[in-house]
Amino acid sequence: ASELRGYLKSLGAEISEETSGVGIWQDISHVLEAADVIWKNVSDESDIESIFNSILSLLLYVPAEKQDDLVITMCEKIIKAHEGNEQGACRIQILSNLFYGLDEANPLRYNVYCSMLRLGGQTDNLNIVVTDMDTLGEWIDKWKLSVEQHQNLLRLLHDAFLETRQSEDATKVMVELLSTYTEDNASQAKADAHKCIVTSLRDPKCYLMDNLLMLKPVKFLEGELIHELLSIFVSGKLSTYINFYDNNTDFIESMGLSHEANLHKMRILTFMGMATEKKEVTFDTIEQELRLPAEEVEGFVIDAVRTKMIQTKIDQMQKKVVIRSATHRTFGRAQWQQLRDRLEAWRFNLCQVRESLDSITPTP
């Protein structure tokens, strides 16, 4: 502690070289308060990490009852060390060293991890932070987090995914967040439910959203414009969306949603609905239903196939699209019944093949 004090003083920090005499926890507190000079006067990131590792080596020996404030202070200092993404990877590595230095079940790991998420998002270095949901689930159980802490962690992870342009992962996290609410507290989750819907609508890879309507917090939004908009994306047609937009243009813009992106997604969804009902769709039908110029029909079908929601073959001679398979936008009782009928038919056909093979196979 004395050596750290002397080193920081040599960098220009206003700190005494003499230890406090109160306890190591007080010395570390003084060192952390003076640590800003490290970022200003040390350029080599490996040296910066070594200095903070020296601080960590002392912090981990502090009695548990004195450790909380020091860990939180250190996290705040490292987060605020720079604006933007300067030395982002180095700062995350220092927090990672602290994280793994603490016992696996130490609830302070939660504070450190949340700081790593914030830095990962702010500095575009989320790729070096563990974000696997299975691993997070194990950690959450070990740390014995409250429901509020669990939800806060998921919100930070969602925001970090958005900041690093990982919209698909952000959508999954928001759905996970909403699933943490129960019947008793679902009414308190309106803000999260609202954000979840907007995230799903913005996500260019998210086409199936019927599961959101089953979430209790989303149900509390019934009667509001955001719920009506979600319902359109779940089961409505392009024409329904256009009518909604014409009547609620300001609302769409206030949500930060792109009307052009919404139109593209609704065209895909409407085409998916058509493809589950018909084996063939003419170019004229696509042109009329999806309000596309004739010259854009083939390009649109190719884009639809790229989503992997639809499998088709374009018949240019007859100006039609032959549907090979299509994903249902909603999966309810009717779809389960259809699946059951297909499986029954396959089983019957396999039995017929087996009987035919048995009839021609000589008995040994």
Tab-separated table of C-alpha atoms in Angstrom:
chain	number	residue	atom	x	y	z
A	1	ALA	CA	0.000	0.000	0.000
A	2	SER	CA	2.855	2.334	0.805
A	3	GLU	CA	4.539	1.596	-2.532
A	4	LEU	CA	1.301	2.293	-4.416
A	5	ARG	CA	0.875	5.573	-2.552
A	6	GLY	CA	4.426	6.590	-3.430
A	7	TYR	CA	4.009	5.629	-7.077
A	8	LEU	CA	0.764	7.601	-7.445
A	9	LYS	CA	2.394	10.577	-5.740
A	10	SER	CA	5.246	10.414	-8.279
A	11	LEU	CA	2.611	10.642	-11.049
A	12	GLY	CA	1.284	13.848	-9.528
A	13	ALA	CA	-1.532	12.578	-7.312
A	14	GLU	CA	-2.331	14.424	-4.099
A	15	ILE	CA	-1.762	11.506	-1.731
A	16	SER	CA	0.522	10.868	1.213
A	17	GLU	CA	3.145	8.162	0.938
A	18	GLU	CA	2.448	7.093	4.504
A	19	THR	CA	-0.242	4.512	5.151
A	20	SER	CA	-3.349	5.565	7.009
A	21	GLY	CA	-2.743	3.413	10.065
A	22	VAL	CA	-6.482	2.695	10.163
A	23	GLY	CA	-6.508	-0.420	8.048
A	24	ILE	CA	-5.725	-1.700	4.571
A	25	TRP	CA	-9.283	-0.933	3.442
A	26	GLN	CA	-8.683	2.786	4.127
A	27	ASP	CA	-5.407	2.752	2.203
A	28	ILE	CA	-7.074	1.139	-0.813
A	29	SER	CA	-9.837	3.742	-0.636
A	30	HIS	CA	-7.207	6.518	-0.768
A	31	VAL	CA	-5.395	4.782	-3.642
A	32	LEU	CA	-8.608	4.414	-5.668
A	33	GLU	CA	-9.476	8.077	-5.148
A	34	ALA	CA	-6.059	9.043	-6.532
A	35	ALA	CA	-6.073	6.476	-9.367
A	36	ASP	CA	-7.229	8.974	-12.012
A	37	VAL	CA	-3.607	9.972	-12.580
A	38	ILE	CA	-2.854	6.491	-13.904
A	39	TRP	CA	-5.026	6.996	-16.982
A	40	LYS	CA	-3.564	10.434	-17.604
A	41	ASN	CA	0.117	9.604	-17.190
A	42	VAL	CA	0.576	5.936	-18.144
A	43	SER	CA	0.147	5.155	-21.856
A	44	ASP	CA	1.078	1.465	-22.008
A	45	GLU	CA	-2.041	-0.631	-21.395
A	46	SER	CA	-0.077	-3.586	-19.998
A	47	ASP	CA	1.442	-1.246	-17.398
A	48	ILE	CA	-2.006	0.114	-16.521
A	49	GLU	CA	-3.315	-3.401	-16.035
A	50	SER	CA	-0.326	-4.320	-13.851
A	51	ILE	CA	-0.882	-1.303	-11.598
A	52	PHE	CA	-4.545	-2.130	-11.098
A	53	ASN	CA	-3.683	-5.775	-10.505
A	54	SER	CA	-1.502	-4.574	-7.618
A	55	ILE	CA	-4.492	-2.724	-6.206
A	56	LEU	CA	-6.656	-5.824	-6.707
A	57	SER	CA	-4.171	-8.035	-4.909
A	58	LEU	CA	-4.712	-5.902	-1.799
A	59	LEU	CA	-8.457	-5.410	-2.244
A	60	LEU	CA	-9.087	-9.165	-2.236
A	61	TYR	CA	-7.563	-9.400	1.269
A	62	VAL	CA	-9.931	-6.801	2.696
A	63	PRO	CA	-12.514	-8.191	5.159
A	64	ALA	CA	-15.871	-8.877	3.462
A	65	GLU	CA	-17.726	-6.220	5.455
A	66	LYS	CA	-15.320	-3.550	4.126
A	67	GLN	CA	-15.126	-4.864	0.553
A	68	ASP	CA	-18.478	-3.730	-0.874
A	69	ASP	CA	-17.798	0.008	-1.104
A	70	LEU	CA	-14.275	-0.537	-2.454
A	71	VAL	CA	-15.429	-2.843	-5.277
A	72	ILE	CA	-18.222	-0.448	-6.267
A	73	THR	CA	-15.833	2.537	-6.147
A	74	MET	CA	-13.300	0.722	-8.323
A	75	CYS	CA	-15.971	-0.174	-10.888
A	76	GLU	CA	-17.155	3.436	-11.056
A	77	LYS	CA	-13.605	4.747	-11.404
A	78	ILE	CA	-12.832	2.424	-14.297
A	79	ILE	CA	-16.108	3.172	-16.095
A	80	LYS	CA	-15.560	6.928	-15.803
A	81	ALA	CA	-11.860	6.783	-16.662
A	82	HIS	CA	-12.437	7.880	-20.268
A	83	GLU	CA	-15.204	9.141	-22.474
A	84	GLY	CA	-15.961	7.070	-25.569
A	85	ASN	CA	-14.194	3.792	-26.283
A	86	GLU	CA	-10.645	4.817	-25.371
A	87	GLN	CA	-8.789	1.907	-23.695
A	88	GLY	CA	-12.102	0.060	-23.526
A	89	ALA	CA	-10.643	-3.451	-23.821
A	90	CYS	CA	-8.023	-2.686	-21.163
A	91	ARG	CA	-10.635	-1.410	-18.710
A	92	ILE	CA	-12.848	-4.452	-19.276
A	93	GLN	CA	-9.861	-6.726	-18.692
A	94	ILE	CA	-9.168	-5.033	-15.347
A	95	LEU	CA	-12.795	-5.549	-14.320
A	96	SER	CA	-12.572	-9.145	-15.512
A	97	ASN	CA	-9.541	-9.697	-13.270
A	98	LEU	CA	-11.553	-8.340	-10.345
A	99	PHE	CA	-14.566	-10.475	-11.313
A	100	TYR	CA	-12.612	-13.735	-11.368
A	101	GLY	CA	-10.619	-12.738	-8.281
A	102	LEU	CA	-13.821	-12.734	-6.239
A	103	ASP	CA	-15.327	-15.988	-5.014
A	104	GLU	CA	-17.802	-17.581	-7.474
A	105	ALA	CA	-20.706	-17.078	-5.073
A	106	ASN	CA	-19.733	-13.551	-4.019
A	107	PRO	CA	-22.710	-11.269	-4.845
A	108	LEU	CA	-20.231	-8.442	-5.572
A	109	ARG	CA	-19.594	-10.222	-8.861
A	110	TYR	CA	-22.999	-8.880	-9.910
A	111	ASN	CA	-21.787	-5.270	-9.542
A	112	VAL	CA	-18.597	-5.986	-11.454
A	113	TYR	CA	-20.424	-7.818	-14.241
A	114	CYS	CA	-22.921	-4.985	-14.666
A	115	SER	CA	-19.984	-2.587	-15.047
A	116	MET	CA	-18.456	-4.880	-17.677
A	117	LEU	CA	-21.730	-4.853	-19.620
A	118	ARG	CA	-21.922	-1.059	-19.517
A	119	LEU	CA	-18.330	-0.726	-20.727
A	120	GLY	CA	-18.764	-3.441	-23.354
A	121	GLY	CA	-21.689	-1.567	-24.861
A	122	GLN	CA	-20.210	1.921	-24.562
A	123	THR	CA	-16.843	0.976	-26.056
A	124	ASP	CA	-18.047	-1.605	-28.612
A	125	ASN	CA	-16.132	-4.385	-26.846
A	126	LEU	CA	-19.021	-6.610	-25.799
A	127	ASN	CA	-17.373	-9.500	-27.649
A	128	ILE	CA	-14.868	-9.898	-24.779
A	129	VAL	CA	-17.609	-10.060	-22.138
A	130	VAL	CA	-19.408	-13.326	-21.370
A	131	THR	CA	-23.029	-12.954	-22.551
A	132	ASP	CA	-24.106	-16.593	-22.881
A	133	MET	CA	-27.558	-16.918	-21.298
A	134	ASP	CA	-26.886	-20.384	-19.856
A	135	THR	CA	-23.759	-19.162	-18.074
A	136	LEU	CA	-25.582	-16.068	-16.847
A	137	GLY	CA	-28.340	-18.273	-15.468
A	138	GLU	CA	-25.786	-20.237	-13.421
A	139	TRP	CA	-24.193	-17.045	-12.115
A	140	ILE	CA	-27.556	-15.535	-11.171
A	141	ASP	CA	-28.369	-18.624	-9.112
A	142	LYS	CA	-24.981	-18.560	-7.364
A	143	TRP	CA	-25.210	-14.854	-6.556
A	144	LYS	CA	-28.751	-15.261	-5.179
A	145	LEU	CA	-29.916	-12.074	-6.891
A	146	SER	CA	-33.212	-10.427	-6.115
A	147	VAL	CA	-35.798	-10.211	-8.890
A	148	GLU	CA	-34.982	-6.505	-9.290
A	149	GLN	CA	-31.245	-7.216	-9.680
A	150	HIS	CA	-31.957	-9.996	-12.174
A	151	GLN	CA	-34.130	-7.657	-14.222
A	152	ASN	CA	-31.568	-4.842	-14.053
A	153	LEU	CA	-28.856	-7.190	-15.346
A	154	LEU	CA	-31.035	-8.194	-18.300
A	155	ARG	CA	-31.820	-4.540	-19.089
A	156	LEU	CA	-28.109	-3.712	-19.151
A	157	LEU	CA	-27.417	-6.721	-21.378
A	158	HIS	CA	-30.229	-5.670	-23.731
A	159	ASP	CA	-28.882	-2.113	-23.973
A	160	ALA	CA	-25.344	-3.404	-24.564
A	161	PHE	CA	-26.554	-5.624	-27.410
A	162	LEU	CA	-28.359	-2.672	-28.979
A	163	GLU	CA	-25.301	-0.429	-28.657
A	164	THR	CA	-23.189	-3.052	-30.424
A	165	ARG	CA	-25.801	-3.559	-33.157
A	166	GLN	CA	-26.793	-7.102	-32.143
A	167	SER	CA	-30.524	-6.617	-32.493
A	168	GLU	CA	-31.421	-10.313	-32.620
A	169	ASP	CA	-29.724	-10.996	-29.277
A	170	ALA	CA	-31.264	-7.832	-27.822
A	171	THR	CA	-34.728	-9.118	-28.754
A	172	LYS	CA	-34.113	-12.483	-27.071
A	173	VAL	CA	-32.930	-10.785	-23.884
A	174	MET	CA	-36.007	-8.551	-23.741
A	175	VAL	CA	-38.285	-11.583	-24.041
A	176	GLU	CA	-36.285	-13.218	-21.238
A	177	LEU	CA	-36.704	-10.062	-19.153
A	178	LEU	CA	-40.474	-10.009	-19.579
A	179	SER	CA	-40.677	-13.671	-18.573
A	180	THR	CA	-39.317	-12.723	-15.120
A	181	TYR	CA	-42.552	-10.878	-14.317
A	182	THR	CA	-45.469	-12.666	-12.688
A	183	GLU	CA	-49.198	-12.038	-12.616
A	184	ASP	CA	-48.715	-9.987	-9.451
A	185	ASN	CA	-46.141	-7.518	-10.792
A	186	ALA	CA	-46.742	-7.630	-14.559
A	187	SER	CA	-48.520	-4.274	-14.428
A	188	GLN	CA	-45.224	-2.707	-13.291
A	189	ALA	CA	-43.457	-3.903	-16.448
A	190	LYS	CA	-45.190	-1.683	-18.995
A	191	ALA	CA	-41.983	0.199	-19.828
A	192	ASP	CA	-40.069	-3.049	-20.381
A	193	ALA	CA	-42.943	-4.511	-22.412
A	194	HIS	CA	-43.060	-1.385	-24.539
A	195	LYS	CA	-39.296	-1.550	-25.139
A	196	CYS	CA	-39.511	-5.267	-25.954
A	197	ILE	CA	-42.120	-4.673	-28.657
A	198	VAL	CA	-40.171	-1.816	-30.230
A	199	THR	CA	-36.954	-3.881	-30.172
A	200	SER	CA	-38.716	-6.796	-31.895
A	201	LEU	CA	-40.258	-4.556	-34.556
A	202	ARG	CA	-36.891	-2.930	-35.259
A	203	ASP	CA	-35.036	-6.234	-35.491
A	204	PRO	CA	-34.688	-6.983	-39.232
A	205	LYS	CA	-34.396	-10.723	-38.485
A	206	CYS	CA	-37.421	-10.995	-36.189
A	207	TYR	CA	-40.558	-12.096	-38.051
A	208	LEU	CA	-42.325	-14.356	-35.543
A	209	MET	CA	-43.744	-12.308	-32.670
A	210	ASP	CA	-46.873	-14.173	-31.602
A	211	ASN	CA	-45.065	-15.342	-28.444
A	212	LEU	CA	-44.943	-11.727	-27.229
A	213	LEU	CA	-48.733	-11.531	-27.054
A	214	MET	CA	-48.696	-14.355	-24.496
A	215	LEU	CA	-46.391	-12.494	-22.079
A	216	LYS	CA	-48.238	-11.057	-19.098
A	217	PRO	CA	-46.619	-7.581	-19.243
A	218	VAL	CA	-47.568	-7.274	-22.928
A	219	LYS	CA	-51.168	-8.216	-22.141
A	220	PHE	CA	-51.346	-5.180	-19.842
A	221	LEU	CA	-50.779	-2.994	-22.916
A	222	GLU	CA	-54.019	-4.131	-24.560
A	223	GLY	CA	-55.989	-1.133	-25.788
A	224	GLU	CA	-52.846	0.936	-26.411
A	225	LEU	CA	-51.464	1.784	-29.844
A	226	ILE	CA	-48.259	-0.189	-29.293
A	227	HIS	CA	-50.269	-3.377	-28.640
A	228	GLU	CA	-52.401	-2.755	-31.713
A	229	LEU	CA	-49.252	-2.302	-33.811
A	230	LEU	CA	-47.774	-5.551	-32.485
A	231	SER	CA	-50.996	-7.390	-33.297
A	232	ILE	CA	-50.770	-6.165	-36.888
A	233	PHE	CA	-47.232	-7.543	-37.201
A	234	VAL	CA	-48.345	-10.834	-35.673
A	235	SER	CA	-51.377	-11.533	-37.850
A	236	GLY	CA	-52.315	-8.465	-39.921
A	237	LYS	CA	-51.765	-7.666	-43.593
A	238	LEU	CA	-49.823	-4.916	-45.308
A	239	SER	CA	-53.008	-2.962	-45.994
A	240	THR	CA	-53.873	-3.003	-42.268
A	241	TYR	CA	-50.467	-1.595	-41.369
A	242	ILE	CA	-50.711	1.159	-43.986
A	243	ASN	CA	-54.091	2.217	-42.576
A	244	PHE	CA	-52.619	2.231	-39.065
A	245	TYR	CA	-49.656	4.331	-40.217
A	246	ASP	CA	-51.867	6.849	-42.013
A	247	ASN	CA	-53.838	7.370	-38.799
A	248	ASN	CA	-50.879	7.253	-36.383
A	249	THR	CA	-47.881	8.645	-38.254
A	250	ASP	CA	-46.666	10.701	-35.286
A	251	PHE	CA	-46.815	7.642	-33.020
A	252	ILE	CA	-44.670	5.534	-35.373
A	253	GLU	CA	-42.076	8.314	-35.599
A	254	SER	CA	-42.093	8.874	-31.818
A	255	MET	CA	-41.172	5.206	-31.355
A	256	GLY	CA	-38.088	5.674	-33.521
A	257	LEU	CA	-39.441	3.134	-36.010
A	258	SER	CA	-38.701	3.391	-39.715
A	259	HIS	CA	-41.824	3.355	-41.855
A	260	GLU	CA	-39.867	1.979	-44.820
A	261	ALA	CA	-38.428	-0.837	-42.683
A	262	ASN	CA	-41.916	-1.570	-41.358
A	263	LEU	CA	-43.285	-1.738	-44.904
A	264	HIS	CA	-40.586	-4.207	-45.948
A	265	LYS	CA	-41.198	-6.448	-42.931
A	266	MET	CA	-44.976	-6.323	-43.382
A	267	ARG	CA	-44.602	-7.299	-47.045
A	268	ILE	CA	-42.562	-10.343	-45.980
A	269	LEU	CA	-45.107	-11.236	-43.286
A	270	THR	CA	-48.058	-10.802	-45.642
A	271	PHE	CA	-46.330	-12.985	-48.237
A	272	MET	CA	-45.693	-15.630	-45.528
A	273	GLY	CA	-49.411	-15.636	-44.796
A	274	MET	CA	-50.226	-16.089	-48.480
A	275	ALA	CA	-47.650	-18.874	-48.807
A	276	THR	CA	-49.167	-20.925	-45.958
A	277	GLU	CA	-52.601	-20.822	-47.622
A	278	LYS	CA	-51.689	-21.426	-51.270
A	279	LYS	CA	-49.351	-23.679	-53.223
A	280	GLU	CA	-48.923	-21.108	-55.970
A	281	VAL	CA	-49.075	-17.314	-55.992
A	282	THR	CA	-49.157	-15.331	-59.222
A	283	PHE	CA	-46.993	-12.288	-59.837
A	284	ASP	CA	-50.156	-10.225	-60.269
A	285	THR	CA	-51.413	-11.232	-56.817
A	286	ILE	CA	-48.075	-10.335	-55.219
A	287	GLU	CA	-48.034	-7.039	-57.077
A	288	GLN	CA	-51.540	-6.126	-55.875
A	289	GLU	CA	-51.458	-7.474	-52.308
A	290	LEU	CA	-47.987	-6.162	-51.532
A	291	ARG	CA	-48.324	-2.936	-53.549
A	292	LEU	CA	-45.144	-3.525	-55.519
A	293	PRO	CA	-44.215	-2.383	-59.034
A	294	ALA	CA	-44.193	-5.318	-61.469
A	295	GLU	CA	-40.443	-5.022	-62.005
A	296	GLU	CA	-39.752	-5.467	-58.251
A	297	VAL	CA	-41.732	-8.678	-57.701
A	298	GLU	CA	-38.938	-11.164	-58.450
A	299	GLY	CA	-36.422	-9.225	-56.367
A	300	PHE	CA	-38.853	-9.159	-53.466
A	301	VAL	CA	-39.413	-12.939	-53.646
A	302	ILE	CA	-35.647	-13.487	-53.572
A	303	ASP	CA	-35.400	-11.251	-50.473
A	304	ALA	CA	-38.222	-13.217	-48.845
A	305	VAL	CA	-36.409	-16.513	-49.471
A	306	ARG	CA	-33.247	-15.068	-47.868
A	307	THR	CA	-35.152	-14.735	-44.576
A	308	LYS	CA	-35.475	-18.564	-44.548
A	309	MET	CA	-39.130	-18.116	-43.635
A	310	ILE	CA	-40.226	-19.260	-47.092
A	311	GLN	CA	-38.975	-21.776	-49.676
A	312	THR	CA	-40.148	-21.073	-53.224
A	313	LYS	CA	-39.432	-21.593	-56.882
A	314	ILE	CA	-39.989	-18.768	-59.372
A	315	ASP	CA	-41.730	-19.787	-62.597
A	316	GLN	CA	-40.876	-16.882	-64.911
A	317	MET	CA	-42.644	-18.364	-67.912
A	318	GLN	CA	-46.024	-18.575	-66.161
A	319	LYS	CA	-45.416	-15.528	-63.967
A	320	LYS	CA	-45.995	-17.298	-60.687
A	321	VAL	CA	-44.254	-18.460	-57.514
A	322	VAL	CA	-44.484	-22.124	-56.504
A	323	ILE	CA	-44.473	-22.512	-52.710
A	324	ARG	CA	-42.364	-25.350	-51.361
A	325	SER	CA	-42.709	-24.509	-47.665
A	326	ALA	CA	-43.547	-21.532	-45.481
A	327	THR	CA	-43.356	-20.744	-41.776
A	328	HIS	CA	-46.638	-19.977	-40.052
A	329	ARG	CA	-46.755	-16.493	-38.525
A	330	THR	CA	-48.740	-17.828	-35.591
A	331	PHE	CA	-48.727	-21.354	-34.206
A	332	GLY	CA	-51.956	-22.210	-32.450
A	333	ARG	CA	-54.385	-25.109	-32.212
A	334	ALA	CA	-55.033	-25.217	-35.957
A	335	GLN	CA	-51.318	-25.499	-36.732
A	336	TRP	CA	-50.837	-28.233	-34.111
A	337	GLN	CA	-53.732	-30.157	-35.654
A	338	GLN	CA	-52.191	-29.767	-39.114
A	339	LEU	CA	-48.846	-31.030	-37.815
A	340	ARG	CA	-50.562	-33.984	-36.137
A	341	ASP	CA	-52.378	-34.904	-39.379
A	342	ARG	CA	-49.112	-34.804	-41.330
A	343	LEU	CA	-47.330	-37.014	-38.811
A	344	GLU	CA	-50.215	-39.466	-38.845
A	345	ALA	CA	-50.063	-39.566	-42.652
A	346	TRP	CA	-46.292	-40.180	-42.593
A	347	ARG	CA	-46.712	-42.969	-40.042
A	348	PHE	CA	-49.432	-44.606	-42.124
A	349	ASN	CA	-47.276	-44.416	-45.273
A	350	LEU	CA	-44.269	-45.893	-43.456
A	351	CYS	CA	-46.423	-48.751	-42.193
A	352	GLN	CA	-47.548	-49.407	-45.756
A	353	VAL	CA	-43.938	-49.483	-46.942
A	354	ARG	CA	-43.031	-51.862	-44.090
A	355	GLU	CA	-45.885	-54.209	-44.971
A	356	SER	CA	-44.871	-54.192	-48.636
A	357	LEU	CA	-41.260	-54.984	-47.753
A	358	ASP	CA	-42.348	-57.807	-45.421
A	359	SER	CA	-44.524	-59.328	-48.160
A	360	ILE	CA	-41.636	-59.596	-50.619
A	361	THR	CA	-38.871	-60.522	-48.159
A	362	PRO	CA	-38.427	-64.321	-47.949
A	363	THR	CA	-38.681	-65.844	-44.484
A	364	PRO	CA	-35.271	-67.313	-43.419
